[in-house]
Amino acid sequence: FFLKGCEIIWHEDDSKEHSEFLVREPEFEFNVECKRISVDISRKIRRRDFYRLAERLIPAIENQNYSGQIDIVLHDRLPSSDKDLNDLSAKIIERIKDGNLKGDHQTDFGSVKIDLAKADGYVVDFYKHSQNLYQRKSHNAHGAIFAKSKNLQPVDPVEITIMSEKSDDVLERIQDRLREAKNQLEDSKPGLICCYLEGIYDLTELAQNSGLQIMTSLLFSKDNLNHVAAVSYSSENIINRFSNTETYFNQGLIYRNPYCKFEKAKDYKYWSTIPSEFEYRLSDIIPSETTS
């Protein structure tokens, strides 16, 4: 907004709830409230716990000289305690040491599908391997490929996926933060809520016909947000590396509120002078009262 020539006025009165700052230009002004939302906290499988489990499994599998796949489906949340992670990894490693290299196995935590074979120094095409992983794993599963190095090339990959039978409550978490932001935006001026989604790198599939879009639209239609002009979502930093340079950018997604009471706010270009690729008017997807 500053680079577009707008005046920025920071709100610093701690005696009451308020937004971060006011954006002002000669004929229009609006408040901005920023929210940093850790998506990982709301997941049944937290990324850090998944990696901690992998740190226990991978050395044991490599020491047995195996490669292949392990798919884990938990009844509930992946535990965070060292004891529970040790217990889960020990149960899987015990079956592998007993020679159970193929098939499904039941544990107290859930089911484990093992598909391993003796490692043979196979050099893996990491790009192709990762594409295959994305295609075969469930959309709500975490997955990672681990490989040893031989002559500076990845060999003998071990692929692990893990998911929970219970659904995540990420949308509920984001919804709660939006409601907080609503109360920090005075209703005498248009407001923009900017959400930074920690742990999310790609917003492409969230742009249309997603739970995020539906949740945001329902908030606009039912939760008295007619002073909020739009909600924007920003991804984590994405890094593109070239021969001698690195470029950084964030994907952005903005939903405009069709029920906003400030007419000028409905068409104001919050991000640029041209519409964003990921910019939507939620009136296009909000069902009418006669639609089930």
C-alpha positions as CSV (number, residue, x, y, z in Angstrom):
1,F,0.0,0.0,0.0
2,F,2.9,2.3,0.7
3,L,4.5,1.6,-2.7
4,K,1.1,2.4,-4.3
5,G,1.4,5.9,-2.8
6,C,-1.0,5.4,0.1
7,E,-0.5,7.0,3.5
8,I,-0.1,4.5,6.3
9,I,-1.3,5.4,9.8
10,W,-0.5,2.9,12.5
11,H,-2.9,2.3,15.4
12,E,-1.1,2.3,18.7
13,D,-3.8,2.9,21.3
14,D,-3.6,0.0,23.7
15,S,-6.6,1.0,25.7
16,K,-9.0,-0.7,23.2
17,E,-9.1,-3.3,20.5
18,H,-8.0,-2.0,17.1
19,S,-6.7,-3.0,13.7
20,E,-3.0,-2.8,12.8
21,F,-3.1,0.2,10.5
22,L,-5.2,2.5,8.4
23,V,-4.6,2.9,4.6
24,R,-5.5,6.3,3.3
25,E,-5.6,7.9,-0.1
26,P,-7.4,11.1,-1.2
27,E,-10.8,9.6,-1.8
28,F,-10.7,6.3,0.1
29,E,-9.5,4.7,3.3
30,F,-9.8,1.4,5.1
31,N,-8.4,-0.5,8.1
32,V,-6.2,-3.5,7.9
33,E,-6.0,-6.3,10.5
34,C,-3.3,-9.0,10.1
35,K,-3.5,-12.5,11.4
36,R,-0.7,-15.1,11.5
37,I,-2.4,-18.6,11.6
38,S,-0.4,-21.7,12.3
39,V,-2.1,-24.4,10.3
40,D,0.0,-27.1,11.8
41,I,-1.4,-26.6,15.3
42,S,-4.9,-27.5,14.0
43,R,-3.8,-30.7,12.2
44,K,-4.1,-34.3,13.6
45,I,-0.7,-34.9,12.1
46,R,1.7,-32.1,13.0
47,R,4.6,-31.8,10.6
48,R,7.2,-31.6,13.4
49,D,5.8,-34.8,15.0
50,F,5.9,-36.6,11.7
51,Y,9.6,-35.7,11.3
52,R,10.3,-36.8,14.8
53,L,8.7,-40.2,14.1
54,A,10.7,-40.5,10.9
55,E,13.9,-39.7,12.8
56,R,13.2,-42.9,14.8
57,L,12.1,-45.1,11.9
58,I,14.5,-44.3,9.1
59,P,17.8,-45.2,10.8
60,A,16.4,-48.5,11.9
61,I,15.1,-49.3,8.4
62,E,18.4,-48.3,6.8
63,N,20.4,-50.3,9.3
64,Q,18.4,-53.4,8.2
65,N,19.4,-52.5,4.6
66,Y,15.8,-52.1,3.4
67,S,14.0,-49.6,1.1
68,G,10.4,-49.2,0.1
69,Q,7.2,-47.8,1.6
70,I,5.5,-47.5,5.0
71,D,2.0,-46.2,5.2
72,I,0.5,-45.4,8.6
73,V,-3.2,-44.7,9.4
74,L,-3.8,-43.6,13.0
75,H,-7.1,-43.8,14.8
76,D,-6.6,-40.2,16.1
77,R,-3.8,-37.6,16.5
78,L,-0.1,-38.4,16.1
79,P,1.2,-38.1,19.6
80,S,3.7,-35.5,20.5
81,S,5.3,-37.1,23.6
82,D,8.6,-38.9,23.2
83,K,7.2,-42.0,24.9
84,D,4.3,-42.4,22.5
85,L,6.5,-41.8,19.5
86,N,9.0,-44.3,20.8
87,D,6.2,-46.8,21.3
88,L,4.8,-46.4,17.8
89,S,8.1,-46.6,16.1
90,A,9.1,-49.6,18.2
91,K,6.0,-51.5,17.2
92,I,6.8,-50.9,13.5
93,I,10.5,-51.7,13.8
94,E,9.6,-54.9,15.7
95,R,7.5,-56.2,12.8
96,I,10.2,-55.4,10.3
97,K,12.9,-57.2,12.3
98,D,10.6,-60.2,12.5
99,G,10.7,-60.3,8.7
100,N,7.2,-58.9,8.1
101,L,8.2,-56.9,5.0
102,K,4.8,-57.0,3.2
103,G,1.2,-56.6,4.3
104,D,-1.0,-54.7,6.8
105,H,-0.5,-54.8,10.5
106,Q,-2.7,-53.5,13.4
107,T,-1.4,-51.6,16.4
108,D,-2.9,-49.8,19.3
109,F,-2.4,-46.6,17.4
110,G,-3.9,-47.8,14.1
111,S,-2.8,-49.7,11.0
112,V,0.6,-49.9,9.3
113,K,1.1,-51.1,5.7
114,I,4.7,-52.3,5.1
115,D,6.1,-52.8,1.6
116,L,9.9,-53.1,1.9
117,A,12.6,-55.1,0.1
118,K,16.4,-55.4,0.4
119,A,18.2,-52.3,-0.8
120,D,20.3,-52.7,-3.9
121,G,21.8,-49.3,-4.4
122,Y,19.0,-48.1,-6.7
123,V,19.5,-44.5,-7.8
124,V,16.2,-42.7,-7.6
125,D,14.8,-39.9,-9.8
126,F,13.6,-37.7,-6.9
127,Y,11.3,-35.6,-9.1
128,K,9.5,-38.6,-10.6
129,H,9.4,-40.3,-7.2
130,S,7.9,-37.3,-5.5
131,Q,5.3,-37.0,-8.2
132,N,4.3,-40.6,-7.7
133,L,4.0,-40.0,-4.0
134,Y,1.6,-37.1,-4.5
135,Q,-0.5,-39.2,-6.8
136,R,-0.8,-42.3,-4.5
137,K,-1.1,-40.7,-1.1
138,S,-4.4,-39.5,0.3
139,H,-4.9,-35.7,0.1
140,N,-5.0,-35.4,3.9
141,A,-1.9,-37.5,4.5
142,H,1.6,-36.3,5.1
143,G,4.4,-37.9,3.1
144,A,8.1,-37.7,2.7
145,I,10.9,-39.5,0.9
146,F,14.2,-40.3,2.6
147,A,17.3,-41.5,0.8
148,K,20.9,-42.3,1.4
149,S,23.6,-40.7,-0.8
150,K,26.0,-42.6,-3.1
151,N,28.3,-40.8,-5.4
152,L,26.3,-37.6,-4.6
153,Q,23.1,-39.3,-5.9
154,P,20.1,-40.4,-3.8
155,V,19.7,-44.2,-3.5
156,D,17.5,-46.7,-1.8
157,P,14.6,-44.4,-0.9
158,V,12.3,-45.0,2.0
159,E,8.9,-43.5,1.6
160,I,6.6,-42.8,4.6
161,T,3.1,-41.5,4.6
162,I,0.9,-40.9,7.7
163,M,-2.7,-39.8,8.2
164,S,-5.4,-39.9,10.8
165,E,-8.9,-41.3,10.5
166,K,-10.2,-38.1,12.3
167,S,-10.6,-34.9,10.3
168,D,-8.5,-31.8,11.0
169,D,-10.0,-28.7,12.4
170,V,-7.9,-26.2,10.4
171,L,-11.0,-24.4,9.0
172,E,-12.4,-23.9,12.5
173,R,-9.1,-22.4,13.6
174,I,-9.1,-20.0,10.7
175,Q,-12.8,-19.1,11.3
176,D,-12.1,-18.3,14.9
177,R,-9.2,-16.0,13.9
178,L,-11.4,-14.2,11.4
179,R,-14.1,-13.6,14.1
180,E,-11.4,-12.1,16.3
181,A,-10.3,-9.8,13.5
182,K,-13.9,-8.7,12.9
183,N,-14.0,-7.3,16.4
184,Q,-10.8,-5.4,15.9
185,L,-12.1,-3.5,12.8
186,E,-14.3,-0.6,13.6
187,D,-17.5,-0.7,11.6
188,S,-17.4,2.9,10.5
189,K,-14.8,2.2,7.8
190,P,-14.2,-0.7,5.4
191,G,-11.9,-3.4,6.7
192,L,-9.4,-5.8,5.1
193,I,-8.4,-9.0,7.0
194,C,-5.0,-10.3,5.9
195,C,-4.2,-13.9,7.0
196,Y,-0.8,-15.4,6.7
197,L,-1.2,-19.2,6.6
198,E,1.9,-20.6,8.2
199,G,2.7,-24.0,6.8
200,I,0.8,-23.6,3.5
201,Y,2.9,-23.2,0.4
202,D,0.4,-23.6,-2.4
203,L,-3.1,-21.9,-2.5
204,T,-3.9,-23.1,-6.0
205,E,-6.4,-25.8,-5.0
206,L,-7.9,-23.6,-2.4
207,A,-8.9,-20.9,-4.8
208,Q,-12.3,-22.3,-6.0
209,N,-14.7,-24.9,-4.6
210,S,-12.7,-25.4,-1.4
211,G,-13.6,-25.6,2.2
212,L,-11.7,-22.4,2.8
213,Q,-13.8,-20.6,0.2
214,I,-17.1,-22.0,1.5
215,M,-16.2,-21.2,5.1
216,T,-15.3,-17.6,4.3
217,S,-18.4,-17.1,2.2
218,L,-20.6,-18.4,5.1
219,L,-18.9,-16.0,7.5
220,F,-19.7,-13.1,5.2
221,S,-23.3,-14.1,4.8
222,K,-24.2,-15.0,8.4
223,D,-21.7,-13.4,10.8
224,N,-22.3,-9.6,10.6
225,L,-19.1,-8.8,8.6
226,N,-20.7,-6.2,6.4
227,H,-18.0,-3.7,7.3
228,V,-15.3,-6.2,6.1
229,A,-14.6,-5.6,2.4
230,A,-12.4,-8.7,1.8
231,V,-10.3,-11.4,3.3
232,S,-6.9,-12.2,1.9
233,Y,-4.8,-15.3,2.4
234,S,-1.0,-15.4,1.9
235,S,1.1,-18.5,1.6
236,E,4.6,-19.2,3.1
237,N,7.6,-17.8,1.1
238,I,8.2,-19.7,-2.1
239,I,11.8,-19.8,-3.3
240,N,12.8,-20.2,-6.9
241,R,16.5,-20.9,-7.4
242,F,18.3,-20.2,-10.6
243,S,22.0,-20.4,-11.5
244,N,23.1,-17.3,-9.6
245,T,19.9,-15.9,-8.1
246,E,17.1,-16.7,-5.8
247,T,13.6,-15.1,-6.0
248,Y,11.1,-15.1,-3.2
249,F,7.4,-14.6,-3.4
250,N,4.1,-15.5,-1.7
251,Q,1.0,-16.8,-3.3
252,G,-2.0,-14.7,-2.5
253,L,-5.7,-15.3,-2.5
254,I,-8.4,-12.7,-1.9
255,Y,-12.2,-13.1,-1.4
256,R,-14.3,-10.0,-1.7
257,N,-17.4,-9.6,0.5
258,P,-20.6,-9.1,-1.7
259,Y,-22.5,-8.0,1.4
260,C,-20.0,-5.1,2.2
261,K,-22.0,-1.9,3.1
262,F,-19.2,0.3,1.6
263,E,-19.8,0.4,-2.2
264,K,-16.4,1.8,-3.1
265,A,-14.7,-0.9,-1.1
266,K,-16.2,-3.6,-3.4
267,D,-14.1,-2.5,-6.4
268,Y,-11.0,-1.2,-4.8
269,K,-7.8,-2.9,-6.0
270,Y,-6.3,-4.0,-2.7
271,W,-3.3,-5.8,-4.2
272,S,-2.6,-4.1,-7.5
273,T,-4.0,-2.0,-10.3
274,I,-5.2,-5.2,-12.1
275,P,-7.3,-8.0,-10.7
276,S,-5.3,-10.8,-9.1
277,E,-5.3,-14.3,-10.6
278,F,-6.7,-15.5,-7.3
279,E,-9.3,-12.9,-6.7
280,Y,-13.0,-13.9,-6.3
281,R,-16.3,-12.3,-5.5
282,L,-18.0,-14.7,-3.1
283,S,-21.4,-13.9,-4.4
284,D,-20.6,-16.3,-7.3
285,I,-20.6,-19.3,-4.9
286,I,-22.9,-18.3,-2.1
287,P,-26.1,-20.4,-2.5
288,S,-29.4,-18.5,-2.7
289,E,-32.1,-19.1,0.0
290,T,-33.9,-21.4,-2.4
291,T,-30.9,-23.6,-3.1
292,S,-30.3,-26.6,-0.8
